[in-house]
DNA sequence: CGGGATCCTTAAGGATACTG
DNA sequence: CAGTATCCTTAAGGATCCCG
């Protein structure tokens, strides 16, 4: 599953408000991810039905990406995971510190 | 985070009932994962405070792994993710089929 | 029994350059 | 603008053998 990919969650965040975004618009909040990697991520998400790719026949070309219902349904478990991370991050940090201390 | 690792979730499943398990016991349900990979996974999870490693001073040696409270707290979001996957797996399969069909 | 040491394969991710 | 093409680096994961 590409759900576990490095960029899938961040693309989801970029599109969760329902507004379609263009390829270049997506690159900005993603720290200027290279075109190749963004393309791979978007293609995989389109393939799995998480987003829809719309090509507008204009000049210059315009391509927009928007979440599908399936993609939107991912937001809930994603939020749950983020909430868990925020809540428990201090404990993890503490555990790591304790581990390092025990190692020395 | 090692939470996204390939084996972390499965180790969690092996220990979620609260019963401590030995190194060898863990290997069985994990399709005979190699010792190196299991060790790496367990060490990372111990480092992050998800489980506790207990060495019993016996002969032959006995080492047991058990979830901590922090590790148990991961079960909830993990269940949520699994529930999502079960619910939407057919949609993903269908989307992939449609994608393949459109490609040809 | 519970690993450590070593070597290897693969795939994700990325840098750079070019194109319809 | 929205990619494609090519090459490269790294690290996860794994196979195999060895040890206290």
Coordinates of C-alpha atoms (C1' of nucleotides) in Angstrom, one line a residue:
Chain A
X1 CA 0.0 0.0 0.0
X2 CA 1.1 3.4 -0.8
X3 CA -0.8 4.7 2.2
X4 CA 2.4 4.1 4.2
X5 CA 4.5 6.1 1.7
X6 CA 6.5 9.1 2.9
X7 CA 4.4 11.7 1.0
X8 CA 0.9 10.2 0.8
X9 CA -0.2 11.7 4.2
X10 CA 1.1 15.1 3.3
X11 CA -0.7 15.2 0.0
X12 CA -3.8 14.2 1.8
X13 CA -3.3 17.2 4.1
X14 CA -2.8 19.5 1.2
X15 CA -6.2 18.4 -0.3
X16 CA -8.3 17.8 2.7
X17 CA -10.2 21.1 2.5
X18 CA -11.8 19.9 -0.7
X19 CA -10.2 22.5 -3.0
X20 CA -8.6 21.0 -6.1
X21 CA -4.9 21.9 -6.5
X22 CA -2.5 22.0 -9.4
X23 CA 0.7 20.1 -9.6
X24 CA 2.8 23.2 -8.9
X25 CA 0.6 24.2 -6.0
X26 CA 1.2 20.9 -4.3
X27 CA 5.0 21.2 -4.5
X28 CA 5.1 24.3 -2.4
X29 CA 3.9 23.0 1.0
X30 CA 5.8 19.8 0.3
X31 CA 9.1 21.5 0.6
X32 CA 9.7 21.4 -3.2
X33 CA 9.5 17.7 -3.5
X34 CA 11.0 16.8 -6.9
X35 CA 8.5 16.4 -9.8
X36 CA 9.4 12.7 -10.2
X37 CA 8.5 11.8 -6.6
X38 CA 5.4 13.9 -6.6
X39 CA 4.2 12.3 -9.9
X40 CA 4.8 8.8 -8.4
X41 CA 2.9 9.7 -5.3
X42 CA 0.0 11.2 -7.2
X43 CA -0.2 8.3 -9.7
X44 CA -0.2 5.7 -6.9
X45 CA -3.0 7.6 -5.1
X46 CA -5.0 8.0 -8.2
X47 CA -4.6 4.3 -9.0
X48 CA -5.9 3.4 -5.5
X49 CA -8.8 5.7 -6.0
X50 CA -7.8 8.3 -3.3
X51 CA -7.8 11.2 -5.7
X52 CA -9.0 12.2 -9.2
X53 CA -6.8 13.8 -11.8
X54 CA -8.5 16.3 -14.1
X55 CA -6.8 17.6 -17.2
X56 CA -8.2 20.9 -18.5
X57 CA -7.6 21.3 -22.2
X58 CA -6.1 24.7 -22.1
X59 CA -3.0 26.5 -23.0
X60 CA -0.9 26.6 -20.8
X61 CA -1.9 23.2 -19.6
X62 CA -3.7 22.9 -16.3
X63 CA -4.0 19.7 -14.3
X64 CA -5.9 19.5 -11.0
X65 CA -5.9 17.0 -8.3
X66 CA -8.8 16.5 -5.8
X67 CA -9.7 13.9 -3.2
X68 CA -12.3 11.4 -3.8
X69 CA -14.8 10.2 -1.2
X70 CA -12.4 7.3 -0.5
X71 CA -9.5 9.7 -0.1
X72 CA -11.5 11.8 2.3
X73 CA -12.4 8.7 4.3
X74 CA -8.7 8.4 5.1
X75 CA -8.6 11.7 6.9
X76 CA -10.3 10.2 10.0
X77 CA -7.8 7.5 10.8
X78 CA -5.0 9.9 9.8
X79 CA -6.3 12.4 12.3
X80 CA -6.4 9.6 14.9
X81 CA -2.8 8.7 14.2
X82 CA -1.7 12.3 14.4
X83 CA -3.6 12.8 17.7
X84 CA -1.9 9.8 19.1
X85 CA 1.5 11.1 18.0
X86 CA 0.9 14.5 19.5
X87 CA -0.3 13.0 22.8
X88 CA 2.5 10.5 23.2
X89 CA 5.5 12.3 21.6
X90 CA 6.9 13.4 25.0
X91 CA 6.8 9.8 26.3
X92 CA 8.7 8.6 23.3
X93 CA 11.3 11.3 23.7
X94 CA 11.6 10.4 27.4
X95 CA 11.9 6.7 26.6
X96 CA 14.7 7.4 24.1
X97 CA 16.5 9.5 26.6
X98 CA 16.3 6.8 29.2
X99 CA 17.5 4.2 26.7
X100 CA 20.5 6.3 25.8
X101 CA 21.3 6.8 29.4
X102 CA 21.1 3.1 30.1
X103 CA 23.3 2.3 27.2
X104 CA 26.2 4.4 28.5
Chain B
X1 CA 9.5 6.6 13.6
X2 CA 9.8 2.9 13.6
X3 CA 6.0 2.8 14.0
X4 CA 5.8 2.8 10.2
X5 CA 8.2 -0.2 10.0
X6 CA 7.2 -3.4 8.3
X7 CA 7.1 -5.5 11.4
X8 CA 6.2 -3.2 14.3
X9 CA 2.4 -3.6 13.9
X10 CA 2.7 -7.4 13.7
X11 CA 4.8 -7.5 16.9
X12 CA 2.1 -5.3 18.5
X13 CA -0.5 -7.9 17.5
X14 CA 1.6 -10.7 19.0
X15 CA 1.8 -9.0 22.3
X16 CA -1.5 -7.2 22.6
X17 CA -3.1 -9.8 24.9
X18 CA -0.6 -8.8 27.6
X19 CA 1.2 -12.1 27.8
X20 CA 5.0 -11.7 27.6
X21 CA 6.6 -13.7 24.8
X22 CA 10.0 -15.0 24.2
X23 CA 12.2 -14.3 21.2
X24 CA 11.5 -17.6 19.6
X25 CA 7.8 -17.4 20.3
X26 CA 7.6 -14.2 18.4
X27 CA 9.3 -15.6 15.3
X28 CA 6.6 -18.2 14.7
X29 CA 3.6 -16.0 13.9
X30 CA 5.9 -13.7 12.0
X31 CA 6.5 -16.2 9.3
X32 CA 10.0 -17.0 10.6
X33 CA 11.3 -13.5 10.3
X34 CA 15.1 -13.7 10.5
X35 CA 16.7 -13.1 13.9
X36 CA 18.5 -10.0 12.8
X37 CA 15.3 -8.3 11.6
X38 CA 13.4 -9.3 14.7
X39 CA 16.2 -8.0 16.9
X40 CA 16.2 -4.7 15.1
X41 CA 12.5 -4.3 15.4
X42 CA 12.4 -5.2 19.1
X43 CA 15.3 -2.9 19.9
X44 CA 13.7 0.0 18.1
X45 CA 10.4 -0.6 19.9
X46 CA 12.2 -0.9 23.2
X47 CA 14.1 2.3 22.6
X48 CA 10.8 4.1 21.9
X49 CA 9.3 2.7 25.0
X50 CA 6.7 0.5 23.4
X51 CA 7.9 -2.7 25.0
X52 CA 10.0 -3.9 27.9
X53 CA 12.8 -6.5 27.5
X54 CA 13.3 -8.7 30.5
X55 CA 16.3 -11.0 30.8
X56 CA 15.8 -13.9 33.2
X57 CA 19.1 -15.1 34.6
X58 CA 18.7 -18.8 33.9
X59 CA 20.2 -21.5 31.9
X60 CA 19.2 -21.9 29.2
X61 CA 18.7 -18.1 28.8
X62 CA 15.2 -16.7 28.7
X63 CA 14.3 -13.3 27.4
X64 CA 10.8 -12.0 27.4
X65 CA 9.1 -9.1 25.7
X66 CA 6.0 -7.4 26.9
X67 CA 4.1 -4.2 25.9
X68 CA 4.3 -1.2 28.1
X69 CA 1.3 1.2 28.6
X70 CA 2.7 3.3 25.8
X71 CA 2.8 0.3 23.5
X72 CA -0.7 -0.7 24.5
X73 CA -2.0 2.8 23.7
X74 CA -0.9 2.1 20.1
X75 CA -3.5 -0.6 19.7
X76 CA -6.4 1.8 19.4
X77 CA -5.2 3.8 16.4
X78 CA -3.9 0.5 14.9
X79 CA -7.3 -1.0 15.2
X80 CA -8.8 2.1 13.6
X81 CA -6.4 1.8 10.7
X82 CA -7.2 -1.9 10.3
X83 CA -10.9 -1.3 10.4
X84 CA -10.5 1.3 7.7
X85 CA -8.5 -1.1 5.6
X86 CA -11.1 -3.9 6.0
X87 CA -14.0 -1.5 5.1
X88 CA -12.4 0.0 2.1
X89 CA -10.3 -2.8 0.6
X90 CA -13.0 -3.6 -2.0
X91 CA -13.1 0.0 -3.1
X92 CA -9.3 0.1 -3.6
X93 CA -9.4 -3.1 -5.5
X94 CA -12.2 -1.8 -7.7
X95 CA -10.3 1.5 -8.2
X96 CA -7.2 -0.4 -9.3
X97 CA -9.2 -2.5 -11.7
X98 CA -10.7 0.6 -13.2
X99 CA -7.3 2.2 -13.5
X100 CA -5.8 -0.8 -15.3
X101 CA -8.8 -0.9 -17.7
X102 CA -8.4 2.8 -18.5
X103 CA -4.7 2.4 -19.1
X104 CA -5.3 -0.2 -21.9
Chain C
dC1 C1' 18.3 -19.9 23.5
dG2 C1' 19.0 -15.4 22.0
dG3 C1' 21.2 -13.2 19.6
dG4 C1' 25.8 -10.8 16.9
dA5 C1' 28.5 -10.4 12.5
dT6 C1' 28.7 -10.2 7.7
dC7 C1' 27.2 -9.7 3.1
dC8 C1' 23.7 -9.0 -0.3
dT9 C1' 19.4 -7.4 -2.9
dT10 C1' 15.9 -4.3 -3.7
dA11 C1' 13.2 -0.3 -3.8
dA12 C1' 12.1 4.3 -2.1
dG13 C1' 13.5 8.5 -2.6
dG14 C1' 16.1 12.2 -4.7
dA15 C1' 19.2 15.3 -8.1
dT16 C1' 19.5 16.9 -12.6
dA17 C1' 18.3 17.8 -17.2
dC18 C1' 15.1 17.9 -20.8
dT19 C1' 10.3 18.1 -23.4
dG20 C1' 5.3 18.6 -25.4
Chain D
dC1 C1' 2.9 24.1 -16.8
dA2 C1' 3.2 19.5 -16.0
dG3 C1' 5.5 16.4 -16.4
dT4 C1' 9.3 12.4 -18.5
dA5 C1' 14.1 10.4 -18.6
dT6 C1' 18.2 9.1 -16.6
dC7 C1' 21.3 8.3 -13.0
dC8 C1' 22.5 7.9 -8.1
dT9 C1' 22.4 7.2 -2.9
dT10 C1' 20.7 5.1 1.0
dA11 C1' 18.6 2.2 4.0
dA12 C1' 15.2 -1.5 5.0
dG13 C1' 14.9 -6.0 4.9
dG14 C1' 16.8 -10.5 4.4
dA15 C1' 20.1 -14.8 4.0
dT16 C1' 23.7 -17.2 6.1
dC17 C1' 26.9 -18.4 9.5
dC18 C1' 28.8 -18.1 14.1
dC19 C1' 29.0 -17.5 19.3
dG20 C1' 28.4 -17.3 24.7

